[in-house]
PDB file of C-alpha atoms in Angstrom:
ATOM      1  CA  UNK A   1      53.649  39.976   7.624  1.00 68.00           C
ATOM      2  CA  UNK A   2      54.483  39.087  11.245  1.00 72.00           C
ATOM      3  CA  UNK A   3      50.850  38.418  12.104  1.00 76.00           C
ATOM      4  CA  UNK A   4      50.174  36.178   9.139  1.00 80.00           C
ATOM      5  CA  UNK A   5      53.271  34.145  10.080  1.00 82.00           C
ATOM      6  CA  UNK A   6      51.924  33.955  13.897  1.00 80.00           C
ATOM      7  CA  UNK A   7      51.901  30.164  14.978  1.00 72.00           C
ATOM      8  CA  UNK A   8      51.967  29.234  11.101  1.00 78.00           C
ATOM      9  CA  UNK A   9      55.717  29.077  10.916  1.00 83.00           C
ATOM     10  CA  UNK A  10      58.224  27.763  13.085  1.00 81.00           C
ATOM     11  CA  UNK A  11      62.056  28.637  12.877  1.00 83.00           C
ATOM     12  CA  UNK A  12      64.837  26.632  14.364  1.00 81.00           C
ATOM     13  CA  UNK A  13      67.789  28.791  15.530  1.00 84.00           C
ATOM     14  CA  UNK A  14      71.161  28.407  17.475  1.00 83.00           C
ATOM     15  CA  UNK A  15      71.179  30.736  20.526  1.00 86.00           C
ATOM     16  CA  UNK A  16      75.044  31.752  21.394  1.00 86.00           C
ATOM     17  CA  UNK A  17      75.617  32.713  24.884  1.00 85.00           C
ATOM     18  CA  UNK A  18      78.943  34.103  24.943  1.00 77.00           C
ATOM     19  CA  UNK A  19      80.841  33.619  28.438  1.00 73.00           C
ATOM     20  CA  UNK A  20      84.213  34.031  29.559  1.00 73.00           C
ATOM     21  CA  UNK A  21      84.956  30.091  29.549  1.00 75.00           C
ATOM     22  CA  UNK A  22      83.512  29.094  26.249  1.00 74.00           C
ATOM     23  CA  UNK A  23      80.573  29.896  23.958  1.00 71.00           C
ATOM     24  CA  UNK A  24      77.079  27.922  24.878  1.00 82.00           C
ATOM     25  CA  UNK A  25      75.102  26.658  22.160  1.00 81.00           C
ATOM     26  CA  UNK A  26      71.480  26.047  22.563  1.00 81.00           C
ATOM     27  CA  UNK A  27      68.536  25.132  20.103  1.00 81.00           C
ATOM     28  CA  UNK A  28      65.565  27.719  20.056  1.00 83.00           C
ATOM     29  CA  UNK A  29      62.525  27.422  18.297  1.00 82.00           C
ATOM     30  CA  UNK A  30      60.487  30.778  17.299  1.00 85.00           C
ATOM     31  CA  UNK A  31      56.917  30.739  16.229  1.00 84.00           C
ATOM     32  CA  UNK A  32      55.671  34.183  17.769  1.00 86.00           C
ATOM     33  CA  UNK A  33      56.313  37.363  15.585  1.00 86.00           C
ATOM     34  CA  UNK A  34      55.192  40.793  16.918  1.00 85.00           C
ATOM     35  CA  UNK A  35      55.997  42.606  13.826  1.00 87.00           C
ATOM     36  CA  UNK A  36      57.354  42.255  10.199  1.00 88.00           C
ATOM     37  CA  UNK A  37      60.718  43.612  11.588  1.00 89.00           C
ATOM     38  CA  UNK A  38      60.835  40.683  14.108  1.00 88.00           C
ATOM     39  CA  UNK A  39      59.900  38.009  11.223  1.00 88.00           C
ATOM     40  CA  UNK A  40      62.711  39.436   9.041  1.00 88.00           C
ATOM     41  CA  UNK A  41      65.459  39.508  11.801  1.00 89.00           C
ATOM     42  CA  UNK A  42      64.363  35.678  12.727  1.00 88.00           C
ATOM     43  CA  UNK A  43      64.598  34.532   9.083  1.00 86.00           C
ATOM     44  CA  UNK A  44      67.821  36.296   8.512  1.00 86.00           C
ATOM     45  CA  UNK A  45      69.236  34.803  11.768  1.00 87.00           C
ATOM     46  CA  UNK A  46      68.281  31.368  10.584  1.00 84.00           C
ATOM     47  CA  UNK A  47      70.293  31.882   7.454  1.00 81.00           C
ATOM     48  CA  UNK A  48      73.445  33.160   9.259  1.00 81.00           C
ATOM     49  CA  UNK A  49      75.977  30.431   8.458  1.00 77.00           C
ATOM     50  CA  UNK A  50      79.220  30.801  10.449  1.00 78.00           C
ATOM     51  CA  UNK A  51      82.278  32.164   8.677  1.00 79.00           C
ATOM     52  CA  UNK A  52      80.302  32.561   5.300  1.00 77.00           C
ATOM     53  CA  UNK A  53      78.040  34.901   6.834  1.00 79.00           C
ATOM     54  CA  UNK A  54      80.427  36.646   9.319  1.00 81.00           C
ATOM     55  CA  UNK A  55      82.277  35.178  12.364  1.00 82.00           C
ATOM     56  CA  UNK A  56      80.064  36.774  14.852  1.00 85.00           C
ATOM     57  CA  UNK A  57      76.412  35.560  15.894  1.00 86.00           C
ATOM     58  CA  UNK A  58      73.509  37.840  14.344  1.00 86.00           C
ATOM     59  CA  UNK A  59      71.714  39.719  16.579  1.00 89.00           C
ATOM     60  CA  UNK A  60      67.997  39.904  17.518  1.00 90.00           C
ATOM     61  CA  UNK A  61      66.335  42.473  19.563  1.00 86.00           C
ATOM     62  CA  UNK A  62      63.981  41.865  22.494  1.00 85.00           C
ATOM     63  CA  UNK A  63      60.453  41.236  21.883  1.00 82.00           C
ATOM     64  CA  UNK A  64      57.361  40.640  23.969  1.00 79.00           C
ATOM     65  CA  UNK A  65      57.580  36.810  23.648  1.00 79.00           C
ATOM     66  CA  UNK A  66      61.315  36.389  23.463  1.00 85.00           C
ATOM     67  CA  UNK A  67      64.497  38.019  24.982  1.00 84.00           C
ATOM     68  CA  UNK A  68      67.040  39.358  22.604  1.00 85.00           C
ATOM     69  CA  UNK A  69      70.198  37.467  21.755  1.00 88.00           C
ATOM     70  CA  UNK A  70      72.725  36.190  19.178  1.00 89.00           C
ATOM     71  CA  UNK A  71      72.032  33.711  16.912  1.00 86.00           C
ATOM     72  CA  UNK A  72      73.503  31.341  14.270  1.00 81.00           C
ATOM     73  CA  UNK A  73      71.149  29.329  11.726  1.00 79.00           C
ATOM     74  CA  UNK A  74      70.050  25.827  13.007  1.00 70.00           C
ATOM     75  CA  UNK A  75      72.524  23.708  11.328  1.00 65.00           C
ATOM     76  CA  UNK A  76      74.041  22.806  14.546  1.00 60.00           C
ATOM     77  CA  UNK A  77      70.688  20.723  15.449  1.00 62.00           C
ATOM     78  CA  UNK A  78      70.228  18.243  12.809  1.00 59.00           C
ATOM     79  CA  UNK A  79      66.867  16.088  13.124  1.00 57.00           C
ATOM     80  CA  UNK A  80      68.387  13.381  15.225  1.00 55.00           C
ATOM     81  CA  UNK A  81      68.908  15.777  18.219  1.00 59.00           C
ATOM     82  CA  UNK A  82      66.047  18.135  17.608  1.00 61.00           C
ATOM     83  CA  UNK A  83      63.060  16.334  16.683  1.00 61.00           C
ATOM     84  CA  UNK A  84      60.830  18.494  13.951  1.00 63.00           C
ATOM     85  CA  UNK A  85      57.225  17.177  13.516  1.00 64.00           C
ATOM     86  CA  UNK A  86      54.158  18.295  12.191  1.00 64.00           C
ATOM     87  CA  UNK A  87      51.287  19.126  14.815  1.00 69.00           C
ATOM     88  CA  UNK A  88      48.203  18.844  12.344  1.00 72.00           C
ATOM     89  CA  UNK A  89      47.675  16.633   9.490  1.00 75.00           C
ATOM     90  CA  UNK A  90      47.472  19.925   7.452  1.00 75.00           C
ATOM     91  CA  UNK A  91      51.034  21.221   8.318  1.00 71.00           C
ATOM     92  CA  UNK A  92      53.817  20.903   5.953  1.00 72.00           C
ATOM     93  CA  UNK A  93      57.249  20.403   7.054  1.00 70.00           C
ATOM     94  CA  UNK A  94      60.085  21.989   4.744  1.00 72.00           C
ATOM     95  CA  UNK A  95      63.660  22.000   6.042  1.00 73.00           C
ATOM     96  CA  UNK A  96      66.373  24.456   4.265  1.00 72.00           C
ATOM     97  CA  UNK A  97      69.873  24.156   4.202  1.00 70.00           C
ATOM     98  CA  UNK A  98      72.396  26.456   2.900  1.00 68.00           C
ATOM     99  CA  UNK A  99      74.941  23.528   2.756  1.00 68.00           C
ATOM    100  CA  UNK A 100      73.176  21.269   0.751  1.00 69.00           C
ATOM    101  CA  UNK A 101      72.720  18.604   3.507  1.00 69.00           C
ATOM    102  CA  UNK A 102      70.569  15.298   1.957  1.00 72.00           C
ATOM    103  CA  UNK A 103      67.927  15.981   4.517  1.00 71.00           C
ATOM    104  CA  UNK A 104      66.723  19.120   3.494  1.00 74.00           C
ATOM    105  CA  UNK A 105      64.078  19.898   1.229  1.00 73.00           C
ATOM    106  CA  UNK A 106      65.315  23.240  -0.095  1.00 74.00           C
ATOM    107  CA  UNK A 107      69.131  23.294  -0.810  1.00 76.00           C
ATOM    108  CA  UNK A 108      71.644  24.432  -3.616  1.00 75.00           C
ATOM    109  CA  UNK A 109      72.113  21.963  -6.267  1.00 77.00           C
ATOM    110  CA  UNK A 110      75.778  21.310  -5.218  1.00 71.00           C
ATOM    111  CA  UNK A 111      76.746  20.136  -1.569  1.00 63.00           C
ATOM    112  CA  UNK A 112      79.152  22.906  -0.182  1.00 60.00           C
ATOM    113  CA  UNK A 113      82.631  21.820   0.973  1.00 60.00           C
TER     114      UNK A 113
END
């Protein structure tokens, strides 16, 4: 449910702006979800690995809190470049990786080539 996840879940995405010169990649963190549909779209985009999930970024529609756009997963932003942190002592930080990166908590048993 989007309302239950509101401000309890933070998802890192890579926003893709396609321009006539070159694509621009920017990190974006989402923590407000107006509906279950928006939550599912954000989680699906956070799993969209280039080439494996398709060549083009995953589209997310407009919402009250965020403009719509095209996204890849947060793989482009390792912890060194985009600092994750816990805001309260009761927060739990989990990092998921579809490619099996060593710093992730949730990953496949074998590292992908």
